[in-house]
mmCIF file of C-alpha atoms in Angstrom:
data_model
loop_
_atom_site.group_PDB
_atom_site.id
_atom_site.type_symbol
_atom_site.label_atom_id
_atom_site.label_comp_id
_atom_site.label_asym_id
_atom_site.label_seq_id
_atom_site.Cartn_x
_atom_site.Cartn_y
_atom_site.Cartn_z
ATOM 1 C CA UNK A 1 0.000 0.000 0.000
ATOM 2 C CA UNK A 2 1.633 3.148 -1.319
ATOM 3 C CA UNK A 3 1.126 6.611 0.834
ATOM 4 C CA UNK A 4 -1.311 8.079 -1.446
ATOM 5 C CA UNK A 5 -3.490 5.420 -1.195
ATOM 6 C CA UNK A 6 -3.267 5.083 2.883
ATOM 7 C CA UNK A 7 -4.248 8.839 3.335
ATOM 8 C CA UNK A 8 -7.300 8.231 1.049
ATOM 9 C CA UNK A 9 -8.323 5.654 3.125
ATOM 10 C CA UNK A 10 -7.457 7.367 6.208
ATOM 11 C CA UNK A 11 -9.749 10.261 4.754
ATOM 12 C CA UNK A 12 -12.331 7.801 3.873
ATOM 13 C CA UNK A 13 -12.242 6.928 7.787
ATOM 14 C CA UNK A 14 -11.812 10.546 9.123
ATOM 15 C CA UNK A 15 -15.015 11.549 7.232
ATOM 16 C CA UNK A 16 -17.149 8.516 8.483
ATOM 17 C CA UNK A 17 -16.050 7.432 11.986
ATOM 18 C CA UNK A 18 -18.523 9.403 13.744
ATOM 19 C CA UNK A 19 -21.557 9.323 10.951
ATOM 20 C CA UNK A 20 -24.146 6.548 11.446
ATOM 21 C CA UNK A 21 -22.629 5.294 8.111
ATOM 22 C CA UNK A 22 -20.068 2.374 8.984
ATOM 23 C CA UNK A 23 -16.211 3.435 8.526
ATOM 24 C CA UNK A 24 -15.275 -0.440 8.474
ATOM 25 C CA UNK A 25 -17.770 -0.551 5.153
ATOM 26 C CA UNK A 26 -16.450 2.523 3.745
ATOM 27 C CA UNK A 27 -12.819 1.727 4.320
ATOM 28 C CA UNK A 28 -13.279 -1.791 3.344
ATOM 29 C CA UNK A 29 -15.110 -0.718 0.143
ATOM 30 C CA UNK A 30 -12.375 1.896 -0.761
ATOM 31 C CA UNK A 31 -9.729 -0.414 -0.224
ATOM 32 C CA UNK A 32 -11.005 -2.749 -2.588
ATOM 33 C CA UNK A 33 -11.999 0.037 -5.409
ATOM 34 C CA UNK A 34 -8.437 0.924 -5.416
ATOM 35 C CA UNK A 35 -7.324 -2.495 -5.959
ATOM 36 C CA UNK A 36 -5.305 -3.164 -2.392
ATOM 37 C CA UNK A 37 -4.882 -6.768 -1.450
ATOM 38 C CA UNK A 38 -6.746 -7.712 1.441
ATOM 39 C CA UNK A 39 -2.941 -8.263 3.579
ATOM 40 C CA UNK A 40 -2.738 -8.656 7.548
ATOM 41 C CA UNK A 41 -1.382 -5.291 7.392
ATOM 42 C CA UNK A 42 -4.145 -3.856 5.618
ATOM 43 C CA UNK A 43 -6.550 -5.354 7.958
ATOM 44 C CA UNK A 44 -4.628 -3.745 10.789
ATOM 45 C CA UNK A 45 -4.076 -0.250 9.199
ATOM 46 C CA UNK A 46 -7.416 0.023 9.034
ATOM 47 C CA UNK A 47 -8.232 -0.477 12.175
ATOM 48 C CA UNK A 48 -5.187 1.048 14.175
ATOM 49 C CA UNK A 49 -5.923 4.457 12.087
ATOM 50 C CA UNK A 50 -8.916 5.051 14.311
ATOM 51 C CA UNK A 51 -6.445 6.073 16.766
ATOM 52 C CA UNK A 52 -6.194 9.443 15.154
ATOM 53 C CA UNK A 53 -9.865 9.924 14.592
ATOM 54 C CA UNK A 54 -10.840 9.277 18.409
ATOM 55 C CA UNK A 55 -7.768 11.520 19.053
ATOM 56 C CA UNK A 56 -10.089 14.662 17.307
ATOM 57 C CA UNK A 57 -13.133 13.877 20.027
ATOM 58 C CA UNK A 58 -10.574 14.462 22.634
ATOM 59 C CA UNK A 59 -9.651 17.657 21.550
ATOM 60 C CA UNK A 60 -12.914 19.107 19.954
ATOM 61 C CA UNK A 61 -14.460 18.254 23.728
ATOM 62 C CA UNK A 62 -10.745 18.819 25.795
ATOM 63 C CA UNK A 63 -12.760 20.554 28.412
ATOM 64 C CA UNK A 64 -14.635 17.437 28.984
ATOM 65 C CA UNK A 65 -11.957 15.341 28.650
ATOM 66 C CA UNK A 66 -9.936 17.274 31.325
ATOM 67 C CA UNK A 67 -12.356 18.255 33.903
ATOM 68 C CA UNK A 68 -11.479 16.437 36.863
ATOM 69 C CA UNK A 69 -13.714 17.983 38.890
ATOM 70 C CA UNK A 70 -16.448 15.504 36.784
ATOM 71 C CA UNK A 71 -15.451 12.137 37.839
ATOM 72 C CA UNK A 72 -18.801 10.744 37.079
ATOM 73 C CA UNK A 73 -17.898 11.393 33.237
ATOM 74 C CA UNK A 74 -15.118 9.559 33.602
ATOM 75 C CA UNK A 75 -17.249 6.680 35.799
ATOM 76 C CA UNK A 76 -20.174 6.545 33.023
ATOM 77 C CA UNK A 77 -17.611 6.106 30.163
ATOM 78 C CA UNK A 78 -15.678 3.005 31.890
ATOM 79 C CA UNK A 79 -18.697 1.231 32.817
ATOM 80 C CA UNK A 80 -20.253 1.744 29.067
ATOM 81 C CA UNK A 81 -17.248 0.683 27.319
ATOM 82 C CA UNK A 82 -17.119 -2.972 29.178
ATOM 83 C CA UNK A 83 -19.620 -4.939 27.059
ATOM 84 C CA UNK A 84 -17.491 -3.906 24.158
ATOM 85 C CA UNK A 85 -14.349 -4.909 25.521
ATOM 86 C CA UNK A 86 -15.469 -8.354 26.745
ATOM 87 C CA UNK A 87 -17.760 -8.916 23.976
ATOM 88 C CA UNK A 88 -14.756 -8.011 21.362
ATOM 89 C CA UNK A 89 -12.142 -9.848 22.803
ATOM 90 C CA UNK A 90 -14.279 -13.285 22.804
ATOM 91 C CA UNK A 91 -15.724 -13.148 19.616
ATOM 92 C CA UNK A 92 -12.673 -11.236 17.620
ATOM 93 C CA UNK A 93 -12.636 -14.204 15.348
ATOM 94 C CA UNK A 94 -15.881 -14.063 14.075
ATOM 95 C CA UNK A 95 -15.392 -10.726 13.407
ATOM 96 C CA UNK A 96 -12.433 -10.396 11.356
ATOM 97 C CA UNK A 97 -13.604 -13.473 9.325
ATOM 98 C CA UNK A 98 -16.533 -11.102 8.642
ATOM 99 C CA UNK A 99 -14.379 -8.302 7.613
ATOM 100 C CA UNK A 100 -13.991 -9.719 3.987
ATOM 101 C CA UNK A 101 -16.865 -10.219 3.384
ATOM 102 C CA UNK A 102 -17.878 -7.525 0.954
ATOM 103 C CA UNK A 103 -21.573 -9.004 0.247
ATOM 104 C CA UNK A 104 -22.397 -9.451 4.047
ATOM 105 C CA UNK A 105 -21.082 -6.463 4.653
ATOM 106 C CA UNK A 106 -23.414 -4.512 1.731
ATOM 107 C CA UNK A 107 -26.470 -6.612 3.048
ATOM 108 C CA UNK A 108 -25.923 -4.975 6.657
ATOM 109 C CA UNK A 109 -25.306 -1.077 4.994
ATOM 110 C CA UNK A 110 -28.336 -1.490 3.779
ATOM 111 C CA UNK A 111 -30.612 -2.834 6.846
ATOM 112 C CA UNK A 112 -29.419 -0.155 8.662
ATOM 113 C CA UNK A 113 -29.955 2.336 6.206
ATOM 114 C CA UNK A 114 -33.665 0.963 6.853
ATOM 115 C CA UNK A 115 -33.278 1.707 10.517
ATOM 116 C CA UNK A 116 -32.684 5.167 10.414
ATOM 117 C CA UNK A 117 -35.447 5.885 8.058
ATOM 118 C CA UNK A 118 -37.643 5.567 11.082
ATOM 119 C CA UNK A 119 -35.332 6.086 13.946
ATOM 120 C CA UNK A 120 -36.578 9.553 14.340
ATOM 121 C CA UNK A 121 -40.487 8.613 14.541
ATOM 122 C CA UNK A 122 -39.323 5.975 17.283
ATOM 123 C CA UNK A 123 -37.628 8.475 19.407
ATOM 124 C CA UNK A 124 -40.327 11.740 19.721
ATOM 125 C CA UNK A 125 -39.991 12.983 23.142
ATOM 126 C CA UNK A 126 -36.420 13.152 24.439
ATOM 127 C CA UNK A 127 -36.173 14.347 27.925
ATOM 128 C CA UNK A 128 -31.945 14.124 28.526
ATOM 129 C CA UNK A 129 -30.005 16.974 26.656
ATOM 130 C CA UNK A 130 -26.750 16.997 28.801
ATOM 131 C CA UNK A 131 -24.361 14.367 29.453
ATOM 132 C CA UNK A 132 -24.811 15.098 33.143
ATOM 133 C CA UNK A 133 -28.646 13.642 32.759
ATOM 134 C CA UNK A 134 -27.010 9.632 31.941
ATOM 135 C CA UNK A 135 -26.674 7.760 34.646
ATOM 136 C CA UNK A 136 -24.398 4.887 34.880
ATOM 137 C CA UNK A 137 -27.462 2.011 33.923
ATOM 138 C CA UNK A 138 -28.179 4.613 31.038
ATOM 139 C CA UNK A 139 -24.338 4.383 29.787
ATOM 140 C CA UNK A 140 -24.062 0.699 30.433
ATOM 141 C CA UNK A 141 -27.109 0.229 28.707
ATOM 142 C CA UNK A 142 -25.875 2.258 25.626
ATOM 143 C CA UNK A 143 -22.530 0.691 26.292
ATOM 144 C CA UNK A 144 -24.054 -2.331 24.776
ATOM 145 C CA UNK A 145 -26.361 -0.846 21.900
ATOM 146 C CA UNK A 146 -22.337 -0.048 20.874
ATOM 147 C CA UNK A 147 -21.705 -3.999 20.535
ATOM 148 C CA UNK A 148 -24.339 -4.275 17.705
ATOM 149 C CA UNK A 149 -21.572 -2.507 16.107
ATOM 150 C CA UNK A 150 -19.412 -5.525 16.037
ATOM 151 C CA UNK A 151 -20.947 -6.664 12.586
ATOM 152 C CA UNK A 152 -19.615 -4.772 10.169
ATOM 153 C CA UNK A 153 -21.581 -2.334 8.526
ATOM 154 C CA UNK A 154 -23.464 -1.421 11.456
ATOM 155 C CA UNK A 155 -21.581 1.319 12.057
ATOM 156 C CA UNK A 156 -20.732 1.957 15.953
ATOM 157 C CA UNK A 157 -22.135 5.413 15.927
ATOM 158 C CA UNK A 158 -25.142 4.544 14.912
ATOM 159 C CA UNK A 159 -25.589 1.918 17.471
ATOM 160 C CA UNK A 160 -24.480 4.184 20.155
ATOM 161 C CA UNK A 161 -26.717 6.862 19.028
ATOM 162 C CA UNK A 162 -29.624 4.908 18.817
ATOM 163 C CA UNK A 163 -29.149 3.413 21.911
ATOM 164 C CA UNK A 164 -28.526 7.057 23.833
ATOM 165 C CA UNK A 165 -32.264 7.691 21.895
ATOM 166 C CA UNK A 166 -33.917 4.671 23.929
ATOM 167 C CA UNK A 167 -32.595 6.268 27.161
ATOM 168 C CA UNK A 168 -34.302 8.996 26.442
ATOM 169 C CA UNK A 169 -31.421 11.182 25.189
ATOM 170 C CA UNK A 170 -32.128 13.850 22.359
ATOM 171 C CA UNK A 171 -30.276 13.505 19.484
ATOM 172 C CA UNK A 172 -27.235 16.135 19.833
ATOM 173 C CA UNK A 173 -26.985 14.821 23.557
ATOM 174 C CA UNK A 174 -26.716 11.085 21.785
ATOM 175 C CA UNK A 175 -24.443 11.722 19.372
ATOM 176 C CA UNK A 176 -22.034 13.391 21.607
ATOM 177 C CA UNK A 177 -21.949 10.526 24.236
ATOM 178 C CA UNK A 178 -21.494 8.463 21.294
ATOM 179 C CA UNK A 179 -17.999 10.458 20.411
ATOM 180 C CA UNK A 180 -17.124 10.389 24.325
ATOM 181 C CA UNK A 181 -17.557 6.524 24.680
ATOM 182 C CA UNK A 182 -15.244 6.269 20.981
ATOM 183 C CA UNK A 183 -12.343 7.481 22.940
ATOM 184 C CA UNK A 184 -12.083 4.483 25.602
ATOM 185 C CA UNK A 185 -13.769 1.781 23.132
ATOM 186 C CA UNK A 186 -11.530 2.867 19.985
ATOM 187 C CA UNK A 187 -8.380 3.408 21.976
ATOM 188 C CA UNK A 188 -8.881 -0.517 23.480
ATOM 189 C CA UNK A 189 -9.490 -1.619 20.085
ATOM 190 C CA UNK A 190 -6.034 0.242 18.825
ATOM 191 C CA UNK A 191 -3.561 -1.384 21.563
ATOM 192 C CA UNK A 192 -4.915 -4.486 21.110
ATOM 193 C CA UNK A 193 -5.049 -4.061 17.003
ATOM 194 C CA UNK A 194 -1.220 -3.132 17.452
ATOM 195 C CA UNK A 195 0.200 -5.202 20.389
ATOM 196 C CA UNK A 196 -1.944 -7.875 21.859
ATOM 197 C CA UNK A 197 -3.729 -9.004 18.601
ATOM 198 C CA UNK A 198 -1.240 -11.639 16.296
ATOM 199 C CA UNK A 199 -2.448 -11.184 12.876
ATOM 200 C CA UNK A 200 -2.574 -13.918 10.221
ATOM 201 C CA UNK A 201 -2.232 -16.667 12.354
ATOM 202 C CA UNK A 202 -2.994 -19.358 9.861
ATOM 203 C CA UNK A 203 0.060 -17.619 7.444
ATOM 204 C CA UNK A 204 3.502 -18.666 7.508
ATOM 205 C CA UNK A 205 4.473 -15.511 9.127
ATOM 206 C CA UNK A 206 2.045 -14.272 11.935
ATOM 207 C CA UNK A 207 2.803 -10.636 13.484
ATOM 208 C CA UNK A 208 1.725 -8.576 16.092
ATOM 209 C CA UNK A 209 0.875 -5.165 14.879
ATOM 210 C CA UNK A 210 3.857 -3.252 15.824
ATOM 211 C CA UNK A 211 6.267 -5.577 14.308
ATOM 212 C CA UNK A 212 4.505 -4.993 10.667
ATOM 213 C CA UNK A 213 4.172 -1.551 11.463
ATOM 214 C CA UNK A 214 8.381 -1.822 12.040
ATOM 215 C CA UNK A 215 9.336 -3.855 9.382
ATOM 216 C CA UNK A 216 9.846 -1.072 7.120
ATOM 217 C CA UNK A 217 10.801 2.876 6.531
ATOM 218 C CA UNK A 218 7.063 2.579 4.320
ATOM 219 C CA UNK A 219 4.947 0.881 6.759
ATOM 220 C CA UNK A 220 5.740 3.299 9.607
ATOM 221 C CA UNK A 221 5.513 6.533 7.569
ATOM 222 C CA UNK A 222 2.046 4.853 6.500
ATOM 223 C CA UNK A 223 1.302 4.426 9.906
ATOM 224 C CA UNK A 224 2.063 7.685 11.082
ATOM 225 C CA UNK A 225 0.260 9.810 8.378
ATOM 226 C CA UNK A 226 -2.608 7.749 8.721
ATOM 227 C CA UNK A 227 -3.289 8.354 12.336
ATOM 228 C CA UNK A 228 -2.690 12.233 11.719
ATOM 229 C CA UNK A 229 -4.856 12.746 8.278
ATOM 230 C CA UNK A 230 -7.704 10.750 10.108
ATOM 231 C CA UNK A 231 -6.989 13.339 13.001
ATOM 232 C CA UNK A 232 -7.396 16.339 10.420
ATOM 233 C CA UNK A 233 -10.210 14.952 8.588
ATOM 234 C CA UNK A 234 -11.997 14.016 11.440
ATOM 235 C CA UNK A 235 -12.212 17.440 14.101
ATOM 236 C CA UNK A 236 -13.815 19.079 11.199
ATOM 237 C CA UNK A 237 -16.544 16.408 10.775
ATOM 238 C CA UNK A 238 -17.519 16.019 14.724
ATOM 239 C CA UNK A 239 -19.074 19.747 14.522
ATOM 240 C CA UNK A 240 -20.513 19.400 10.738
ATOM 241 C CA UNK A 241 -22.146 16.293 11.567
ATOM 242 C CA UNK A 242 -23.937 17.873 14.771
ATOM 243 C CA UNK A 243 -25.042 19.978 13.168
ATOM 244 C CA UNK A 244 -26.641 18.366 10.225
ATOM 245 C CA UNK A 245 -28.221 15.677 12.463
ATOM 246 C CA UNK A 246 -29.807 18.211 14.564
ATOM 247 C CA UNK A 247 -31.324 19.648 11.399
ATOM 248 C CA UNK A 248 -32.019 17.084 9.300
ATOM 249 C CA UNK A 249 -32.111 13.441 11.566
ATOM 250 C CA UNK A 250 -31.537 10.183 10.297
ATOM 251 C CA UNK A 251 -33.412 10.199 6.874
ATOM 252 C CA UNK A 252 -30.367 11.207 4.875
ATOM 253 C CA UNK A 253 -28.017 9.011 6.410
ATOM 254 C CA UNK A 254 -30.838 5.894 5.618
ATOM 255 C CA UNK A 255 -31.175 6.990 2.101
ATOM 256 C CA UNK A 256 -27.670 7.202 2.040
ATOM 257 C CA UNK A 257 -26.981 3.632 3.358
ATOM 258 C CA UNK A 258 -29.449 1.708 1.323
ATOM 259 C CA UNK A 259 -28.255 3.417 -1.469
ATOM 260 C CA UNK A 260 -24.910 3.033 -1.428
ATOM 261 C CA UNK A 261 -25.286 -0.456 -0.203
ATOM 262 C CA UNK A 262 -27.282 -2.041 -2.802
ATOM 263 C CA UNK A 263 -24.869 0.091 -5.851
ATOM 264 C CA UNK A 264 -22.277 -1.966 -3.690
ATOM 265 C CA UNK A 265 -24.208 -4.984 -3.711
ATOM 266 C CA UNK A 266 -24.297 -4.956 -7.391
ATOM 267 C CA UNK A 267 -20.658 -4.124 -7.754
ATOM 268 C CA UNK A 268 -19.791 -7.168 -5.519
ATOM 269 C CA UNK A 269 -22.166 -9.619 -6.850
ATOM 270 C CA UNK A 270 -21.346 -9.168 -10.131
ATOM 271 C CA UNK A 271 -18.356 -7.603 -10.880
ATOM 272 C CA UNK A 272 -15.881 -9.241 -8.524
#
């Protein structure tokens, strides 16, 4: 994977971390368009690169982030991230075997594009606006609306939105815990992506991440100007996306998925 093509995808990922849109699907889809082979370090890259995306949360909300005066934020955060972390770990597998899966992964764009189309009729009378209205069942509950987000496709932020919605949460309030809990779920899925996980362990050469990240002058400039474009890319679509879904809802993002997903779904099933 040359540079040009690694800060496309990290684009690609900057742009759609945080919209109810799937960045595994988009960067997935992407990769293959340009003609990448599906390598373990691929597989990692695109994962380890959300590094730099959760990194924009952290400083788009820094006063959150660093008020220690608000150690329930802190408490709501580490209790919602656990079904993630012991839900990933035991079924990481499954998961990655799903990751190639470019028809499976089309098929679930496209359900959730259904999903939003009426997630806004579902979810009429909101009565939390502020972070400081969740309470630690609330988090843990949305904590595991996240896991739906293990199939690919799903996309994690609309999970966690969706979830902060049953709670009660209005939309801006939603999306924004969504983008706090990122920050400890994408960070855990990072260190282990880079030095827990051993990729390609049915190859002749397994790795941890860091080694193929080591291996060569290429694969740590990649690396590194990955986790920065998705950085760049990222801070300026937290506040547009806001924004937007405070104006317009779901609806666009639904269209959008079942759109894109059946074009894909076409592409795949016929063309590859």
């Amino acid at each position: 994977m040359d540079l040009i093509k690694a800060i496309i995808i990290a684009i690609v990922e900057g742009l759609t971390e945080y919209l109810p849109i799937s960045s595994t699907a988009h960067m997935g889809f992407t990769a293959n368009l340009m003609g990448l082979e599906e390598t373990e370090f691929l597989k990692m890259f695109q994962v380890s690169i959300q590094f730099g995306a959760i990194l924009s949360v952290v400083v788009a909300y820094w006063k959150k982030f660093f008020d220690l005066n608000n150690l329930q934020f802190y408490f709501k955060l580490a209790f919602a991230v656990v079904p993630a972390l012991v839900l990933g770990y035991l079924f990481d597998d499954k998961i990655e075997a799903v990751l190639g899966n470019q028809i499976a992964i089309s098929s679930v764009l496209v359900l959730g594009g259904v999903v939003l189309l009426f997630a806004d009729r579902w979810f009429k009378n909101p009565t939390i606006d502020d972070e400081k209205g969740i309470t630690i069942k609330k988090a843990v509950t949305i904590g595991f609306w996240q896991c739906l987000a293990m199939m690919p496709g799903t996309s994690r932020s609309a999970a966690s939105i969706i979830g902060g919605m049953t709670q009660g949460l209005t939309r801006k309030a939603a999306a924004e815990f969504s983008f706090f809990l990122a920050v400890p779920t994408m960070l855990a899925v990072t260190v282990y992506s880079v030095f827990v996980k051993t990729w390609g362990k049915e190859t002749p050469n397994p790795q941890k991440g860091y080694e193929m990240i080591m291996e060569s002058q290429e694969h740590i400039t990649v690396f590194i100007v990955g986790n920065v474009v998705a950085f760049i890319v990222a801070l300026i679509a937290i506040k547009a996306f806001i924004g937007f879904l405070n104006k317009y809802g779901f609806r666009p993002w639904g269209w959008y998925r079942i759109f894109v997903g059946i074009a894909l779904l076409i592409y795949f099933y016929w063309f590859q």
